[in-house]
XYZ file of C-alpha atoms in Angstrom:
221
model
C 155.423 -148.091 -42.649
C 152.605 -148.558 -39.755
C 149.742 -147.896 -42.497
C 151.399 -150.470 -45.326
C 151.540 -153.009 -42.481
C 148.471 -152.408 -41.536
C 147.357 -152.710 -45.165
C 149.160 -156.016 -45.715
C 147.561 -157.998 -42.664
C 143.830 -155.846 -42.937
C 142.786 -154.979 -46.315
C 139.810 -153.349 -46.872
C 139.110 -151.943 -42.860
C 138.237 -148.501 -41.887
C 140.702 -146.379 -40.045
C 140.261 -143.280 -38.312
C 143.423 -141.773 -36.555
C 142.850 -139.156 -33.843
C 146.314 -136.419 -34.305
C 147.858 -134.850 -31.441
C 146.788 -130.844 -31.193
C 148.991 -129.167 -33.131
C 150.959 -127.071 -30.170
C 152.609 -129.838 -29.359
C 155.337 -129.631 -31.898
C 157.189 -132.620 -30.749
C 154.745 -135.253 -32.747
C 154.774 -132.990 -35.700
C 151.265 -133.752 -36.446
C 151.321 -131.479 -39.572
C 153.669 -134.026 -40.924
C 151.749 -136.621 -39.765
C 148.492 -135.360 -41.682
C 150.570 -134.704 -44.924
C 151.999 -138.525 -44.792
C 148.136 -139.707 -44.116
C 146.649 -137.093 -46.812
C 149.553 -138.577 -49.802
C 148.517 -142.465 -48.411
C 144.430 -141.663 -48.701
C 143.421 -140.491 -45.660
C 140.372 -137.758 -45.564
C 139.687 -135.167 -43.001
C 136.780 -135.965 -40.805
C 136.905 -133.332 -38.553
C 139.160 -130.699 -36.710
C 138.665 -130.551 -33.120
C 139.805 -128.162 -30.901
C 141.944 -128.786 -27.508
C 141.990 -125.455 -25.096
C 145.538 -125.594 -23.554
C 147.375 -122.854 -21.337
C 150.125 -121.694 -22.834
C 152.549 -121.563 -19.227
C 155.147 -119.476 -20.571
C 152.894 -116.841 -20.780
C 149.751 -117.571 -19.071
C 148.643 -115.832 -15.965
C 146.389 -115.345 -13.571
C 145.308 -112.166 -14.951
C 144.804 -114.213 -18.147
C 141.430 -115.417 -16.057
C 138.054 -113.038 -17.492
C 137.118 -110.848 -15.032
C 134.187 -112.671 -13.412
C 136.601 -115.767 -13.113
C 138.747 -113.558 -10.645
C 136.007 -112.460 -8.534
C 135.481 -115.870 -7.985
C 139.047 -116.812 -7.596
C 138.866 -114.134 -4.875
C 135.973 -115.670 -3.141
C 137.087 -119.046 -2.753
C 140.511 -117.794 -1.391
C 138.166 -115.442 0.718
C 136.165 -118.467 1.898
C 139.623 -120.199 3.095
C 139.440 -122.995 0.098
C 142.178 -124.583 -0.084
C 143.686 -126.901 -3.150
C 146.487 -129.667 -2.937
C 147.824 -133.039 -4.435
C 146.864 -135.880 -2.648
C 147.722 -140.101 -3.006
C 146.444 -142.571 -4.343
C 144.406 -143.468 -1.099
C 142.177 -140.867 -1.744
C 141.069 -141.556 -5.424
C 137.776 -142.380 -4.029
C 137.024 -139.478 -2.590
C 138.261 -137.646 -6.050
C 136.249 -139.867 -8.259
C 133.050 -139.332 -6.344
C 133.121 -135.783 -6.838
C 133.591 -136.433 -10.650
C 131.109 -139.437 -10.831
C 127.839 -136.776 -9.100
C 129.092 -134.008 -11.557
C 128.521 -135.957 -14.733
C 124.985 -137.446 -12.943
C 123.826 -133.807 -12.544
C 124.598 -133.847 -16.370
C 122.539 -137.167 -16.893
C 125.874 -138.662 -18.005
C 128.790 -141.180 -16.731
C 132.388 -140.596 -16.549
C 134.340 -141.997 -19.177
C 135.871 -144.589 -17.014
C 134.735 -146.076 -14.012
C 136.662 -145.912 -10.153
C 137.899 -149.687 -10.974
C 139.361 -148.188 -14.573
C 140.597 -145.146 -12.727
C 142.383 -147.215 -10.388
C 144.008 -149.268 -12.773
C 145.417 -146.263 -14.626
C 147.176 -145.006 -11.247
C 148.606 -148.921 -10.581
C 149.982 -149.047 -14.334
C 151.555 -145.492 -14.747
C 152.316 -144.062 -11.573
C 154.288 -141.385 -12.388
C 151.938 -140.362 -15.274
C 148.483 -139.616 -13.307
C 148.137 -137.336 -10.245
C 145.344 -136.509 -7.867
C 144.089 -133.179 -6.203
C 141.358 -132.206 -4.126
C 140.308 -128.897 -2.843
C 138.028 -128.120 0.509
C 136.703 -125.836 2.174
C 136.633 -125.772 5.970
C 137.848 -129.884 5.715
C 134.653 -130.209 3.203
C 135.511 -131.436 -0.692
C 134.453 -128.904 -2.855
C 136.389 -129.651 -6.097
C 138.647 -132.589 -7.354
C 140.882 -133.289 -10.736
C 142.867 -135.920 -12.465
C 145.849 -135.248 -14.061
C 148.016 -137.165 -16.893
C 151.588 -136.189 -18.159
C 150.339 -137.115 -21.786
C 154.095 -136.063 -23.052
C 157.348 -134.515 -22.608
C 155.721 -130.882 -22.212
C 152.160 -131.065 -21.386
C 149.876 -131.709 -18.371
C 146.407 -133.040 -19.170
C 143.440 -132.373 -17.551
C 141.645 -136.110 -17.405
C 139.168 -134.924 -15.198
C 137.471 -132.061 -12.972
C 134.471 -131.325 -11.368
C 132.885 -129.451 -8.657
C 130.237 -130.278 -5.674
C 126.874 -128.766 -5.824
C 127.199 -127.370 -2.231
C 130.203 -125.119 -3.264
C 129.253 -124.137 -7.271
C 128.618 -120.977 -6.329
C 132.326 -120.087 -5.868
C 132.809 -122.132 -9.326
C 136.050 -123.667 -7.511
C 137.230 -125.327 -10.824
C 138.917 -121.803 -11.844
C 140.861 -122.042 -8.379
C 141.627 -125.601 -9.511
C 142.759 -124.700 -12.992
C 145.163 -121.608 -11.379
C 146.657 -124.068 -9.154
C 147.091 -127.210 -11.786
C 148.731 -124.401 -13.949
C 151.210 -123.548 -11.345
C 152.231 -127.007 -10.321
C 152.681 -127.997 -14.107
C 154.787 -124.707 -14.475
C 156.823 -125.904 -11.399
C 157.403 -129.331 -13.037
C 158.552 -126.930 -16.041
C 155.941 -128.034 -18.711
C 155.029 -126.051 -21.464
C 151.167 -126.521 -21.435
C 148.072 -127.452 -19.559
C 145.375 -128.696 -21.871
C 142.017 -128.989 -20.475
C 140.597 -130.651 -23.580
C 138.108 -130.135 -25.768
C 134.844 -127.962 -26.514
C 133.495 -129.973 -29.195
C 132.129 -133.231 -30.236
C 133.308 -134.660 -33.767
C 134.151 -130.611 -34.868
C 130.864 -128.799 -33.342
C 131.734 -126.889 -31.240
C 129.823 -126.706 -27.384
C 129.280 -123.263 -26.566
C 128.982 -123.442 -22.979
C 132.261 -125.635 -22.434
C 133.631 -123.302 -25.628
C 133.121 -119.956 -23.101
C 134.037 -121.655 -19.829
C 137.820 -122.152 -21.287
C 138.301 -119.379 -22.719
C 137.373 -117.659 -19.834
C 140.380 -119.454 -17.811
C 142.514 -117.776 -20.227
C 142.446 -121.074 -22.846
C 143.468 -120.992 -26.637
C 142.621 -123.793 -29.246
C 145.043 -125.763 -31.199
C 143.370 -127.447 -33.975
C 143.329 -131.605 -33.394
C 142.402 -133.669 -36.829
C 140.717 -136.967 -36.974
C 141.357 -138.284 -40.587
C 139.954 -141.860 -41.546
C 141.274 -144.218 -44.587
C 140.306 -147.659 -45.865
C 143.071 -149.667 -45.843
């Protein structure tokens, strides 16, 4: 019904629809590609999100050489927790020099950020992990459904890499999602429009990650 309406009032425009991943069973996006395939719709691509399956997943789920560093940051008293709104500063920051070190920008800027937290504020959630009272590591955190915890954002501090303190951040946001009883943690994507990265590709899958296939088809109306 969206796609005839959407026919009716723009005839003739490109559309390109993004599907859920296909774990998440409760927007049945197989049925959604098989109602887009019969109207027109082509596959562009099939992404890839790397979720933790919490039912099952484990810390020993981590590779071994995520462990040892698991060990070492618990061994260097680092410390992880949820934190308010009045610190979203201090967790964008660490984000915002990550990406630079990358010779990118986040996705969304502290003002953007900000208004995400004042218009859902029981979706997003902040944590921040230190060592010795010093950040080392920071993440932001949607409930993007009934089930599922999203990883928005995570990054570490140059000073403390060497204990890579995102894997203690992803055991710890797979706990507390576990405690709010959700299914999944997905920490996005390895690709970009299907191909895959093979550094971001190896880096979840070490934290004990599997892919569920995501489909952007496009149609003209």
């Amino acid at each position: 019904n969206i796609i005839f309406g959407l026919k009716t009032n723009f005839p003739g425009t490109h559309l390109e629809i993004r599907l859920p991943p296909v774990h998440l069973t409760e927007f049945d996006s197989a049925a959604q590609l098989r109602i887009l395939s019969d109207l027109g719709a082509n596959i562009d691509f099939i992404e890839r999100s790397y979720y933790l399956p919490l039912e099952n997943w484990s810390h020993s789920d981590l590779s071994k050489g995520n462990r040892k560093k698991y060990r070492q940051w618990v061994e260097a008293n680092g410390t992880i927790q949820e934190v308010g709104v009045n610190r979203i500063s201090e967790v964008y920051e660490i984000i915002r020099l990550n990406r630079l070190t990358l010779g990118v920008e986040p996705s969304i800027n502290l003002e953007g950020l900000q208004s995400l937290f004042s218009n859902f504020p029981a979706e997003y959630s902040l944590y921040l992990g230190q060592i010795n009272h010093e950040n080392a590591v920071s993440a932001v955190v949607v409930q993007n459904s009934f089930r599922q915890d999203y990883v928005f954002f995570w990054a570490d501090t140059l000073k403390f890499r060497h204990l890579s303190p995102v894997v203690a951040m992803c055991d710890f946001l797979g706990q507390s999602a576990r405690e709010k009883s959700m299914s999944f943690l997905d920490l996005g994507a390895a690709q970009i429009d299907g191909v895959d990265i093979p550094g971001l590709v190896r880096f979840k899958t070490n934290l004990g990650a599997i892919p569920s296939d995501k489909y952007q088809v496009s149609l003209t109306l």
